[in-house]
Coordinates of C-alpha atoms and ligand atoms in Angstrom, one line a residue:
Chain A
V1 CA -32.1 -64.2 -22.9
I2 CA -28.4 -64.8 -23.0
T3 CA -26.7 -66.6 -20.1
G4 CA -23.6 -68.6 -19.5
R5 CA -24.7 -71.5 -21.7
K6 CA -23.0 -72.9 -24.7
F7 CA -24.4 -71.4 -27.9
D8 CA -25.5 -72.4 -31.4
D9 CA -26.5 -70.6 -34.5
S10 CA -29.8 -69.5 -33.1
L11 CA -27.9 -67.2 -30.7
Y12 CA -26.4 -65.4 -33.7
E13 CA -30.0 -64.9 -35.0
E14 CA -31.1 -63.6 -31.7
L15 CA -28.2 -61.1 -31.6
E16 CA -28.9 -60.1 -35.2
E17 CA -32.5 -59.4 -34.3
L18 CA -31.4 -57.3 -31.3
L19 CA -29.2 -55.2 -33.6
L20 CA -32.0 -54.7 -36.2
L21 CA -34.5 -53.8 -33.5
H22 CA -32.1 -51.1 -32.3
D23 CA -32.0 -49.5 -35.8
V24 CA -28.4 -50.7 -36.5
G25 CA -29.6 -51.4 -40.0
V26 CA -29.2 -54.4 -42.4
E27 CA -25.7 -53.7 -43.6
A28 CA -24.1 -52.7 -40.4
T29 CA -25.7 -55.6 -38.6
A30 CA -24.4 -58.0 -41.3
Y31 CA -20.9 -56.6 -40.8
L32 CA -21.1 -56.9 -37.0
I33 CA -22.4 -60.5 -37.1
A34 CA -19.7 -61.5 -39.6
E35 CA -17.0 -59.9 -37.5
L36 CA -18.4 -61.6 -34.5
K37 CA -18.3 -65.0 -36.1
K38 CA -14.8 -64.4 -37.4
Q39 CA -13.6 -63.5 -33.9
V40 CA -15.4 -66.3 -32.2
K41 CA -13.3 -68.7 -34.3
E42 CA -10.1 -66.8 -33.7
R43 CA -10.6 -66.4 -30.0
K44 CA -12.3 -69.7 -29.4
I45 CA -15.3 -68.1 -27.7
A46 CA -17.4 -70.9 -26.1
T47 CA -20.2 -69.5 -23.9
S48 CA -23.1 -67.2 -24.7
D49 CA -21.9 -64.8 -22.0
E50 CA -18.5 -64.5 -23.8
L51 CA -20.3 -64.1 -27.1
R52 CA -22.5 -61.2 -25.9
H53 CA -19.4 -59.6 -24.4
L54 CA -17.5 -59.9 -27.6
L55 CA -20.3 -58.4 -29.7
Q56 CA -20.4 -55.5 -27.2
E57 CA -16.6 -55.1 -27.6
I58 CA -16.9 -55.1 -31.4
A59 CA -19.7 -52.5 -31.3
G60 CA -17.6 -50.4 -29.0
K61 CA -14.6 -50.6 -31.3
T62 CA -16.8 -49.7 -34.3
L63 CA -17.9 -46.5 -32.4
G64 CA -14.3 -45.5 -31.9
S65 CA -12.7 -43.9 -29.0
K66 CA -14.3 -41.2 -26.8
Q67 CA -14.1 -37.9 -28.7
P68 CA -14.9 -34.9 -26.6
L69 CA -16.1 -31.5 -28.0
R70 CA -13.2 -29.4 -29.2
Y71 CA -12.7 -26.3 -27.2
Q72 CA -9.7 -24.0 -27.1
E73 CA -8.9 -21.4 -24.4
D74 CA -8.0 -17.9 -25.5
T75 CA -9.7 -18.0 -28.8
L76 CA -13.2 -17.7 -30.2
N77 CA -14.9 -21.1 -30.5
V78 CA -17.8 -21.3 -32.9
Y79 CA -20.3 -24.2 -32.7
L80 CA -22.6 -24.5 -35.7
V81 CA -25.6 -26.7 -34.9
V82 CA -27.4 -28.3 -37.8
G83 CA -29.9 -31.0 -38.6
V84 CA -33.4 -31.9 -39.8
N85 CA -36.6 -30.6 -38.3
G86 CA -37.5 -31.2 -34.7
V87 CA -34.5 -33.3 -33.6
G88 CA -33.5 -31.1 -30.7
K89 CA -31.1 -28.5 -32.0
T90 CA -32.4 -25.5 -30.1
T91 CA -32.8 -27.4 -26.9
T92 CA -29.3 -28.8 -27.2
I93 CA -27.9 -25.3 -27.7
G94 CA -29.5 -24.3 -24.4
K95 CA -27.8 -27.3 -22.7
L96 CA -24.4 -26.5 -24.3
A97 CA -24.7 -22.8 -23.2
E98 CA -25.5 -23.9 -19.7
R99 CA -22.5 -26.3 -19.6
F100 CA -20.0 -23.8 -20.8
K101 CA -21.4 -20.9 -18.8
K102 CA -21.1 -23.0 -15.6
G103 CA -17.6 -23.9 -16.7
G104 CA -16.7 -20.3 -16.7
S105 CA -16.7 -19.4 -20.4
K106 CA -18.3 -16.3 -21.8
V107 CA -21.0 -17.7 -24.0
M108 CA -23.2 -16.2 -26.7
V109 CA -25.9 -17.8 -28.8
A110 CA -27.2 -16.8 -32.2
A111 CA -30.8 -17.2 -33.4
G112 CA -30.0 -18.4 -36.8
D113 CA -33.5 -19.9 -37.3
T114 CA -35.4 -16.9 -38.7
F115 CA -37.9 -19.0 -40.4
R116 CA -39.9 -21.2 -38.0
A117 CA -42.6 -19.6 -35.9
A118 CA -41.3 -18.5 -32.5
A119 CA -37.9 -20.0 -33.1
S120 CA -35.9 -17.0 -31.8
S121 CA -38.3 -16.6 -28.8
Q122 CA -37.7 -20.2 -27.9
L123 CA -33.9 -19.7 -28.0
Q124 CA -34.3 -16.5 -26.1
I125 CA -35.8 -18.4 -23.2
W126 CA -33.0 -20.9 -23.2
A127 CA -30.4 -18.1 -23.3
T128 CA -32.1 -16.4 -20.3
R129 CA -32.2 -19.6 -18.4
A130 CA -28.5 -20.3 -19.0
G131 CA -27.6 -16.7 -18.4
V132 CA -25.9 -16.1 -21.8
A133 CA -26.1 -13.4 -24.4
L134 CA -28.3 -13.7 -27.5
V135 CA -28.0 -12.2 -31.0
S136 CA -31.2 -12.3 -33.0
H137 CA -33.0 -10.4 -35.7
A138 CA -36.7 -10.0 -36.6
D139 CA -38.6 -13.1 -37.9
G140 CA -38.0 -13.5 -41.6
A141 CA -34.6 -11.9 -41.5
D142 CA -31.8 -13.4 -43.5
P143 CA -30.1 -16.0 -41.4
A144 CA -26.7 -15.0 -42.9
A145 CA -27.2 -11.5 -41.5
V146 CA -27.8 -12.9 -38.0
V147 CA -24.7 -15.1 -38.2
F148 CA -22.6 -12.2 -39.6
D149 CA -23.7 -9.9 -36.7
A150 CA -23.2 -12.6 -34.1
L151 CA -19.6 -13.3 -35.2
H152 CA -18.8 -9.6 -35.0
A153 CA -20.5 -9.2 -31.7
A154 CA -18.7 -12.2 -30.3
R155 CA -15.4 -10.8 -31.3
S156 CA -16.0 -7.3 -29.9
R157 CA -17.4 -8.7 -26.7
H158 CA -14.5 -11.2 -26.3
I159 CA -16.8 -14.2 -26.3
D160 CA -15.2 -17.6 -25.7
L161 CA -18.0 -19.6 -27.3
L162 CA -20.6 -18.7 -29.9
I163 CA -23.2 -21.3 -30.6
I164 CA -25.2 -20.8 -33.7
D165 CA -28.7 -22.2 -34.0
T166 CA -30.0 -23.0 -37.5
A167 CA -33.5 -23.8 -38.9
G168 CA -34.3 -27.5 -39.2
R169 CA -33.9 -28.5 -42.8
L170 CA -34.4 -31.7 -44.7
H171 CA -31.2 -32.7 -46.6
N172 CA -33.1 -33.3 -49.8
K173 CA -34.0 -29.6 -50.1
S174 CA -31.1 -28.3 -52.1
N175 CA -31.9 -24.6 -51.5
L176 CA -31.8 -25.1 -47.7
M177 CA -28.6 -27.1 -47.9
Q178 CA -27.0 -24.4 -50.0
E179 CA -28.1 -21.8 -47.4
L180 CA -26.2 -23.9 -44.9
G181 CA -23.1 -23.9 -47.1
K182 CA -23.4 -20.1 -47.2
I183 CA -23.5 -19.8 -43.4
K184 CA -20.4 -21.9 -43.1
R185 CA -18.6 -19.7 -45.6
I186 CA -19.6 -16.6 -43.6
I187 CA -18.0 -18.2 -40.5
D188 CA -14.8 -19.0 -42.4
R189 CA -14.6 -15.5 -43.7
E190 CA -15.6 -13.4 -40.7
A191 CA -13.8 -15.6 -38.0
P192 CA -11.0 -17.3 -39.9
N193 CA -9.1 -18.0 -36.7
A194 CA -12.0 -19.4 -34.7
L195 CA -12.1 -23.0 -33.7
Q196 CA -15.1 -24.5 -35.3
E197 CA -17.3 -27.5 -34.4
I198 CA -20.1 -28.4 -36.8
L199 CA -22.5 -30.5 -34.8
L200 CA -25.1 -32.6 -36.6
V201 CA -28.1 -33.3 -34.3
I202 CA -29.7 -36.7 -34.8
D203 CA -32.9 -37.9 -33.1
A204 CA -32.4 -41.4 -31.5
T205 CA -35.9 -42.4 -32.7
T206 CA -34.8 -42.0 -36.4
G207 CA -34.3 -45.1 -38.4
Q208 CA -32.1 -45.6 -41.5
N209 CA -32.7 -42.1 -42.7
A210 CA -30.2 -40.9 -40.1
L211 CA -27.4 -42.5 -42.1
V212 CA -28.5 -40.5 -45.2
Q213 CA -28.7 -37.4 -43.1
A214 CA -25.1 -37.9 -41.9
Q215 CA -24.0 -38.5 -45.5
E216 CA -25.8 -35.5 -47.0
F217 CA -25.0 -32.9 -44.3
A218 CA -21.3 -34.0 -44.4
Q219 CA -21.3 -33.3 -48.1
I220 CA -22.3 -29.7 -47.6
V221 CA -20.4 -28.8 -44.4
P222 CA -17.5 -30.6 -42.6
V223 CA -19.6 -32.1 -39.8
S224 CA -17.2 -32.7 -36.9
G225 CA -19.5 -34.3 -34.4
I226 CA -22.9 -35.8 -33.8
V227 CA -25.3 -35.1 -31.0
L228 CA -27.7 -38.0 -30.5
T229 CA -30.8 -36.8 -28.7
K230 CA -33.9 -38.3 -27.0
L231 CA -32.0 -41.3 -25.6
D232 CA -34.2 -41.0 -22.6
G233 CA -36.9 -42.6 -24.7
T234 CA -37.1 -46.3 -25.7
A235 CA -35.2 -45.9 -29.0
K236 CA -31.5 -46.9 -28.7
G237 CA -30.1 -45.0 -31.7
G238 CA -28.2 -48.0 -33.1
I239 CA -27.9 -46.2 -36.4
V240 CA -24.9 -44.4 -35.0
L241 CA -23.0 -47.7 -35.4
A242 CA -23.7 -47.5 -39.2
I243 CA -22.7 -43.8 -39.1
A244 CA -19.5 -44.5 -37.3
K245 CA -18.6 -47.2 -39.7
E246 CA -19.6 -45.5 -42.9
Q247 CA -19.1 -41.8 -42.3
K248 CA -16.5 -42.0 -39.6
I249 CA -18.1 -38.9 -37.9
P250 CA -17.5 -39.1 -34.1
I251 CA -20.5 -39.1 -31.8
K252 CA -19.7 -36.4 -29.2
L253 CA -22.8 -35.8 -27.1
I254 CA -26.1 -37.4 -26.1
G255 CA -29.3 -35.7 -25.1
I256 CA -31.2 -37.5 -22.3
G257 CA -34.1 -35.2 -21.6
E258 CA -35.6 -31.7 -22.0
K259 CA -33.9 -29.8 -19.2
L260 CA -30.7 -27.7 -19.2
A261 CA -28.7 -30.4 -17.4
D262 CA -29.8 -33.3 -19.7
L263 CA -26.6 -33.4 -21.8
R264 CA -23.8 -36.0 -21.5
D265 CA -20.6 -36.7 -23.3
F266 CA -20.9 -39.7 -25.5
D267 CA -19.2 -42.8 -24.1
P268 CA -18.9 -45.6 -26.7
Q269 CA -18.5 -48.3 -24.1
E270 CA -21.6 -47.2 -22.1
F271 CA -23.5 -46.9 -25.4
A272 CA -22.5 -50.4 -26.5
A273 CA -23.4 -51.8 -23.1
A274 CA -26.8 -50.1 -23.3
L275 CA -27.5 -51.7 -26.7
F276 CA -27.1 -55.2 -25.2
A277 CA -28.6 -54.4 -21.8
Chain B
G1 CA -35.0 -51.8 -57.3
L2 CA -36.5 -54.8 -55.5
G3 CA -37.9 -56.3 -58.7
E4 CA -34.5 -56.5 -60.3
K5 CA -32.9 -58.0 -57.1
L6 CA -35.6 -60.6 -56.9
Q7 CA -35.2 -61.5 -60.6
A8 CA -31.5 -61.9 -60.2
A9 CA -31.9 -64.0 -57.1
L10 CA -34.5 -66.2 -58.7
K11 CA -32.5 -66.5 -61.9
L12 CA -29.7 -68.0 -59.9
L13 CA -32.0 -70.5 -58.3
R14 CA -34.0 -71.2 -61.4
G15 CA -30.8 -72.2 -63.2
K16 CA -31.5 -75.7 -62.0
G17 CA -35.0 -76.0 -63.5
K18 CA -38.4 -75.3 -62.0
L19 CA -38.7 -73.0 -59.1
T20 CA -39.6 -74.6 -55.8
E21 CA -41.1 -73.3 -52.6
K22 CA -37.7 -73.3 -51.0
D23 CA -36.4 -71.0 -53.8
I24 CA -39.3 -68.6 -53.1
S25 CA -38.5 -68.6 -49.4
L26 CA -34.9 -67.5 -50.2
A27 CA -36.2 -64.8 -52.5
L28 CA -38.5 -63.6 -49.7
R29 CA -35.3 -62.8 -47.7
E30 CA -34.7 -60.1 -50.3
V31 CA -38.1 -58.7 -49.5
R32 CA -37.5 -58.9 -45.8
M33 CA -34.2 -56.9 -46.2
A34 CA -35.9 -54.3 -48.4
L35 CA -38.6 -53.7 -45.8
L36 CA -36.1 -53.6 -42.9
A37 CA -34.0 -51.1 -44.8
A38 CA -37.2 -49.1 -45.2
D39 CA -37.6 -49.0 -41.4
V40 CA -40.5 -51.4 -41.2
N41 CA -40.4 -53.0 -37.7
L42 CA -38.8 -56.4 -37.6
Q43 CA -41.8 -58.2 -36.1
V44 CA -44.2 -56.5 -38.6
V45 CA -41.9 -57.6 -41.4
R46 CA -42.0 -61.2 -40.1
D47 CA -45.8 -61.2 -39.9
F48 CA -46.0 -59.6 -43.3
I49 CA -43.7 -62.1 -45.0
S50 CA -45.5 -65.1 -43.5
A51 CA -48.8 -63.6 -44.5
I52 CA -47.8 -63.2 -48.1
K53 CA -45.9 -66.5 -48.3
E54 CA -49.0 -68.4 -49.3
R55 CA -49.5 -66.2 -52.3
A56 CA -45.8 -66.1 -53.1
V57 CA -45.4 -69.9 -53.3
G58 CA -48.6 -70.2 -55.3
G59 CA -49.1 -70.7 -59.0
E60 CA -49.1 -67.1 -59.9
V61 CA -45.3 -67.0 -59.1
L62 CA -44.1 -70.5 -59.8
E63 CA -45.7 -70.5 -63.3
S64 CA -44.7 -66.9 -64.1
L65 CA -42.0 -66.1 -66.7
T66 CA -41.0 -63.2 -64.5
P67 CA -41.4 -64.6 -61.0
G68 CA -39.4 -61.8 -59.4
Q69 CA -41.7 -59.2 -60.8
Q70 CA -44.7 -61.3 -59.8
I71 CA -43.5 -61.4 -56.2
V72 CA -43.0 -57.6 -56.2
K73 CA -46.6 -57.3 -57.5
I74 CA -47.9 -59.4 -54.6
V75 CA -45.8 -57.5 -52.0
H76 CA -47.1 -54.2 -53.3
E77 CA -50.7 -55.4 -53.3
E78 CA -50.5 -56.8 -49.8
L79 CA -48.8 -53.6 -48.6
V80 CA -51.6 -51.5 -50.0
K81 CA -54.1 -53.7 -48.3
L82 CA -52.3 -53.5 -45.0
L83 CA -51.8 -49.7 -45.2
G84 CA -55.3 -48.9 -46.3
G85 CA -58.5 -50.8 -45.9
T86 CA -60.1 -48.5 -43.3
T87 CA -61.7 -45.1 -43.9
N88 CA -59.3 -42.3 -43.4
R89 CA -61.8 -39.5 -43.1
L90 CA -62.0 -37.6 -39.9
N91 CA -64.9 -38.3 -37.6
M92 CA -67.0 -35.2 -37.3
A93 CA -69.3 -34.7 -34.3
S94 CA -73.0 -35.1 -34.9
K95 CA -73.4 -32.4 -32.3
P96 CA -70.6 -29.7 -32.6
P97 CA -68.0 -28.9 -31.7
T98 CA -65.8 -31.7 -33.1
V99 CA -62.7 -32.0 -30.9
L100 CA -59.4 -33.2 -32.3
L101 CA -56.6 -34.0 -29.9
L102 CA -53.0 -34.1 -31.3
V103 CA -50.5 -36.3 -29.4
G104 CA -47.1 -37.7 -29.9
L105 CA -43.4 -37.7 -29.2
Q106 CA -41.3 -34.6 -28.9
G107 CA -40.6 -32.9 -32.2
A108 CA -42.9 -35.1 -34.3
G109 CA -44.7 -32.1 -35.8
K110 CA -47.9 -31.7 -33.7
T111 CA -48.0 -27.9 -33.5
T112 CA -47.4 -27.5 -37.2
Q113 CA -49.9 -30.1 -38.1
A114 CA -52.5 -28.4 -35.8
G115 CA -52.1 -25.3 -37.9
K116 CA -52.4 -27.3 -41.1
L117 CA -55.5 -29.1 -40.0
A118 CA -57.1 -25.7 -39.0
Q119 CA -56.5 -24.3 -42.4
L120 CA -57.7 -27.5 -44.2
L121 CA -60.8 -27.9 -42.3
R122 CA -61.7 -24.2 -42.5
K123 CA -61.4 -24.6 -46.3
Q124 CA -63.9 -27.4 -45.9
G125 CA -66.3 -25.0 -44.2
K126 CA -65.5 -25.5 -40.5
F127 CA -65.1 -22.7 -38.0
P128 CA -62.1 -23.8 -36.0
L129 CA -60.5 -22.8 -32.7
L130 CA -56.9 -23.8 -31.8
V131 CA -56.2 -24.6 -28.2
A132 CA -52.6 -24.3 -26.8
C133 CA -52.1 -27.1 -24.3
D134 CA -48.3 -27.3 -24.3
V135 CA -47.4 -25.5 -21.1
Y136 CA -43.8 -26.8 -21.0
R137 CA -41.9 -26.1 -24.2
P138 CA -40.4 -22.6 -24.3
A139 CA -42.5 -20.4 -26.6
A140 CA -44.8 -23.3 -27.5
I141 CA -47.9 -21.1 -27.0
L142 CA -46.4 -18.3 -29.0
Q143 CA -45.6 -20.8 -31.8
L144 CA -49.2 -21.8 -32.0
E145 CA -50.4 -18.2 -31.8
T146 CA -48.0 -17.2 -34.6
L147 CA -49.5 -19.9 -36.8
G148 CA -53.0 -18.9 -35.8
K149 CA -52.3 -15.2 -36.6
K150 CA -51.0 -16.3 -40.1
L151 CA -54.2 -18.1 -40.7
D152 CA -56.5 -15.6 -38.9
I153 CA -57.7 -18.4 -36.7
P154 CA -58.0 -17.7 -33.0
V155 CA -55.8 -19.6 -30.4
F156 CA -57.2 -20.2 -27.0
S157 CA -54.6 -20.3 -24.2
L158 CA -54.4 -19.7 -20.4
P159 CA -50.9 -18.4 -19.8
G160 CA -49.7 -19.5 -16.4
E161 CA -52.3 -22.3 -16.0
M162 CA -50.5 -25.5 -15.5
N163 CA -53.5 -27.8 -15.4
V164 CA -53.7 -28.9 -19.0
A165 CA -57.1 -30.6 -18.7
E166 CA -58.5 -27.4 -17.4
I167 CA -57.1 -25.4 -20.4
A168 CA -58.6 -28.0 -22.8
R169 CA -61.9 -27.9 -21.0
Q170 CA -62.1 -24.1 -21.0
G171 CA -61.0 -24.0 -24.6
K172 CA -63.8 -26.3 -25.6
E173 CA -66.3 -24.2 -23.7
S174 CA -65.0 -21.0 -25.3
A175 CA -65.5 -22.6 -28.8
M176 CA -69.0 -23.5 -27.9
R177 CA -69.8 -20.0 -26.7
Q178 CA -68.4 -18.6 -30.0
G179 CA -70.4 -21.1 -32.1
R180 CA -67.2 -22.7 -33.3
D181 CA -67.7 -26.2 -34.6
L182 CA -64.1 -27.5 -34.5
V183 CA -61.6 -27.5 -31.6
I184 CA -58.0 -28.6 -32.4
I185 CA -55.9 -29.2 -29.3
D186 CA -52.1 -29.1 -29.5
T187 CA -50.3 -30.9 -26.7
A188 CA -46.8 -31.0 -25.5
G189 CA -44.5 -33.7 -26.9
R190 CA -44.0 -36.5 -24.4
L191 CA -42.4 -39.9 -24.0
H192 CA -44.8 -42.8 -24.1
I193 CA -43.0 -44.1 -21.0
D194 CA -43.6 -40.9 -19.0
E195 CA -46.4 -42.0 -16.8
L196 CA -47.3 -38.6 -15.4
L197 CA -47.5 -37.0 -18.9
M198 CA -49.5 -40.0 -20.3
Q199 CA -51.9 -39.5 -17.4
E200 CA -52.1 -35.8 -18.3
L201 CA -53.4 -36.9 -21.8
K202 CA -55.9 -39.2 -20.2
D203 CA -57.2 -36.3 -18.1
V204 CA -57.5 -34.1 -21.1
Q205 CA -59.4 -36.9 -22.9
K206 CA -61.8 -37.2 -20.0
A207 CA -62.3 -33.5 -19.8
V208 CA -63.1 -32.9 -23.5
L209 CA -64.1 -36.3 -25.0
P210 CA -62.2 -35.9 -28.3
H211 CA -63.9 -37.3 -31.5
E212 CA -60.4 -38.0 -32.9
V213 CA -57.2 -38.7 -31.0
L214 CA -54.6 -38.3 -33.7
L215 CA -51.1 -39.7 -33.1
V216 CA -48.5 -37.6 -34.9
V217 CA -45.5 -39.7 -36.0
D218 CA -42.3 -38.5 -37.6
G219 CA -42.0 -40.2 -41.0
M220 CA -38.3 -41.1 -40.3
T221 CA -39.0 -43.0 -37.2
G222 CA -37.3 -46.4 -37.0
Q223 CA -38.0 -49.6 -35.2
D224 CA -39.3 -47.7 -32.1
A225 CA -42.5 -46.7 -33.9
V226 CA -44.1 -49.9 -32.7
Q227 CA -43.5 -49.2 -29.0
V228 CA -44.7 -45.7 -29.4
A229 CA -47.8 -46.5 -31.3
N230 CA -48.7 -49.3 -29.0
S231 CA -48.3 -47.2 -25.9
F232 CA -50.3 -44.3 -27.0
N233 CA -53.0 -46.6 -28.4
S234 CA -53.2 -48.6 -25.1
A235 CA -53.3 -45.5 -23.0
L236 CA -55.8 -43.4 -25.1
G237 CA -57.2 -45.5 -27.9
I238 CA -56.0 -43.4 -30.9
D239 CA -58.4 -42.8 -33.8
G240 CA -55.9 -42.0 -36.5
I241 CA -52.3 -41.3 -37.4
I242 CA -50.6 -38.4 -39.1
M243 CA -47.2 -39.2 -40.6
T244 CA -45.0 -36.1 -40.9
K245 CA -42.0 -34.9 -42.8
L246 CA -42.7 -37.2 -45.8
D247 CA -41.3 -34.4 -48.0
G248 CA -37.9 -35.8 -46.9
D249 CA -36.4 -38.9 -48.5
T250 CA -37.2 -41.3 -45.7
R251 CA -38.7 -44.6 -47.0
G252 CA -41.4 -44.3 -44.3
G253 CA -41.7 -47.9 -43.2
A254 CA -42.8 -46.6 -39.8
A255 CA -46.2 -46.1 -41.5
L256 CA -46.6 -49.8 -42.0
S257 CA -45.4 -50.5 -38.5
V258 CA -47.9 -48.2 -36.8
K259 CA -50.8 -49.2 -39.0
A260 CA -50.0 -52.9 -38.5
V261 CA -49.7 -52.7 -34.8
T262 CA -52.6 -50.4 -34.0
G263 CA -55.0 -51.2 -36.8
K264 CA -55.8 -47.5 -36.9
P265 CA -55.9 -45.6 -40.1
I266 CA -53.3 -43.2 -41.3
K267 CA -55.4 -40.1 -42.1
F268 CA -53.0 -37.5 -43.3
I269 CA -49.3 -37.0 -44.2
G270 CA -47.3 -33.8 -43.6
V271 CA -45.2 -32.9 -46.7
G272 CA -43.7 -29.6 -45.8
E273 CA -43.3 -26.9 -43.2
K274 CA -45.9 -24.5 -44.7
L275 CA -49.4 -24.6 -43.5
D276 CA -50.8 -25.9 -46.7
A277 CA -48.5 -28.9 -46.7
L278 CA -51.0 -31.5 -45.6
E279 CA -52.2 -34.3 -47.8
V280 CA -54.7 -37.1 -47.5
F281 CA -53.0 -40.5 -47.1
H282 CA -52.8 -42.7 -50.1
P283 CA -51.9 -46.4 -49.3
D284 CA -50.7 -47.1 -52.9
R285 CA -48.3 -44.2 -53.0
M286 CA -46.9 -45.1 -49.5
A287 CA -46.5 -48.8 -50.6
S288 CA -44.4 -47.7 -53.6
R289 CA -42.4 -45.4 -51.4
I290 CA -41.6 -48.1 -48.9
L291 CA -40.6 -50.6 -51.6
G292 CA -38.3 -47.9 -53.0
Ligands
GTP1 N1 -37.1 -36.4 -24.3 C1 -36.3 -35.6 -25.0 N2 -36.8 -34.5 -25.7 C2 -35.9 -33.7 -26.2 C3 -34.5 -33.9 -26.2 N3 -33.9 -32.9 -26.9 C4 -34.9 -32.1 -27.3 N4 -36.1 -32.6 -27.0 C5 -37.4 -32.1 -27.3 O1 -37.6 -32.2 -28.6 C6 -38.5 -31.1 -29.1 C7 -37.9 -30.4 -30.2 O2 -36.7 -29.7 -29.7 P1 -36.1 -28.5 -30.5 O3 -34.9 -28.1 -29.7 O4 -37.2 -27.5 -30.7 O5 -35.7 -29.1 -31.9 P2 -35.1 -28.4 -33.1 O6 -34.2 -29.3 -33.8 O7 -34.5 -27.1 -32.7 O8 -36.4 -28.2 -34.0 P3 -36.6 -27.2 -35.3 O9 -35.8 -25.9 -35.0 O10 -38.0 -27.0 -35.4 O11 -36.0 -28.0 -36.4 C8 -38.8 -30.3 -27.9 O12 -40.0 -30.7 -27.3 C9 -37.6 -30.6 -26.9 O13 -38.0 -30.4 -25.6 C10 -34.0 -35.0 -25.4 O14 -32.8 -35.3 -25.4 N5 -34.9 -35.8 -24.9
GTP2 N1 -40.2 -30.7 -43.7 C1 -41.3 -30.8 -42.8 N2 -41.1 -30.3 -41.6 C2 -42.2 -30.4 -40.8 C3 -43.4 -31.0 -41.1 N3 -44.2 -30.9 -40.0 C4 -43.5 -30.2 -39.1 N4 -42.3 -29.9 -39.5 C5 -41.2 -29.2 -38.9 O1 -40.8 -30.0 -37.8 C6 -40.3 -29.2 -36.7 C7 -41.1 -29.6 -35.5 O2 -42.4 -29.3 -35.6 P1 -43.4 -28.9 -34.4 O3 -44.7 -28.6 -35.0 O4 -42.7 -27.9 -33.6 O5 -43.3 -30.3 -33.6 P2 -44.0 -30.7 -32.3 O6 -44.5 -32.1 -32.3 O7 -45.1 -29.7 -31.9 O8 -42.8 -30.5 -31.2 P3 -43.0 -30.5 -29.6 O9 -44.1 -29.6 -29.3 O10 -41.7 -30.0 -29.2 O11 -43.2 -31.9 -29.3 C8 -40.5 -27.8 -37.1 O12 -39.3 -27.3 -37.7 C9 -41.6 -27.9 -38.2 O13 -41.5 -26.8 -39.1 C10 -43.5 -31.6 -42.4 O14 -44.5 -32.3 -42.8 N5 -42.4 -31.5 -43.2
MG3 MG1 -34.9 -25.2 -33.4
MG4 MG1 -45.3 -28.5 -30.3

């Protein structure tokens, strides 16, 4: 428990533990504590309250400034949603469709997961709930074909935002990662003037593997933002500090539940505060 | 790997002559970091390090020509002991049907593992029925039905029924009427801190008296694995654990965390999305994986 008392080295250990318990990881934790000690000297920090506040400030700075989703009026916007299995891609797409539909945009979603059982039915239900159009093919179809059709349908129907769902895939499966590269190339080719966001969805309960996920997905496609889901649980998702530091990919959104409204913009200050709450 | 790191660390220390206990303590910091980097829970790491310290500062290390490798050998052996040690066979009912209840966080892999278990146990001579108790997730029942169709194994569901314990109860009765000796119940993903949904599981448990409550845990889970395992175990008393998505490159330290904190055996691991991708858990393989 940190209060306004003067502190000693044991407080650094306490804070180090807190960071490790929140999945910040060994390296990023070492960096933050080293930075903390350095600034404590420079800024003559004396009480434990100030120390805690300083660490929060350093964590916030590491996360960078608030970076909203990119969206441009009067053009086709394409969001490609990717990530490993079960992290919340399909549900997040439902939430995004809801947000933009409510904001007055013409939204369409594409059922790019043609592999997993009932994947397109699941997205269909979200599309209906959000009141947006859906493009899907039969199970087992080529995902590239779905994406191709969706891009053309989006253009002909003057869609403002097309959100593409993809099958969960582990980043160490090279054939699946290559498939993702192919989907990206189709978007580039069929909608060269579209604004693109490639959103990597990461589950807040994930440990150090999330950093590897960010590294590997970013090698295949230009990941432009991260969605951190399931923050309504007890996991804090501290791994995003390591991702921000190492990969410099902005965290743009957080998932805080299973309903359409459970999506928030990522606020680095709020997140840093929650880490040390 | 860890062996080399330890050798290097100890070489530095040993430069000044015979290794001391203090030197070993410093070397154990390397082990601590390796386990943390593998997602083993901090408290579990602490307990583990203090448990092996006695062996690590004993003669087998201090007198060894390769103390670093010796420490790794001890760590590996102790990890295997911790991860294994209990039988990981499924408890079958003396009077059928055997009821298996799959529980866990959202997206852990319960529905897929339900299908895999159905296929595996049918291969072992069982006559299974799958029961769809996820009434919340869009197309959850269809997902399980699709898997059942693939396997030609029936799926019991009560579309529109929101009382999950009732679905489970009727599913079990249906199995008994059909002479099926195995009931596998898939449930909705839920947060361990969601009191209403945890109560729902208790109601299901009361209604069907499962022979195995299996906690399904995503193999890439981090420090939170301890909270989750503890909560599910306190609420239901789990009988076993299934770690999923171990076909990925996650180190899988969560396996050690959940085993250490619940004492319950890890029975299976999921190693792919296909319905045949289920393996029996091997402590020695997991120990090697965690140590990287
Ligand atoms: N508590 C909580 N659950 C979530 C959140 N986002 C998604 N989920 C749940 O996580 C589970 C998986 O969500 P999906 O949207 O199917 O995940 P996915 O990444 O599309 O999964 P695959 O397509 O199978 O790879 C579902 O039960 C969702 O309701 C969140 O922010 N909080
Ligand atoms: N690579 C891999 N993927 C898996 C494994 N087990 C399940 N999956 C995938 O993980 C995702 C989630 O699996 P589900 O079975 O829907 O998970 P769930 O726990 O039932 O999800 P909820 O019902 O939403 O809580 C799907 O994409 C599955 O195909 C596994 O062992 N390896
Ligand atoms: Mg999906
Ligand atoms: Mg499920």
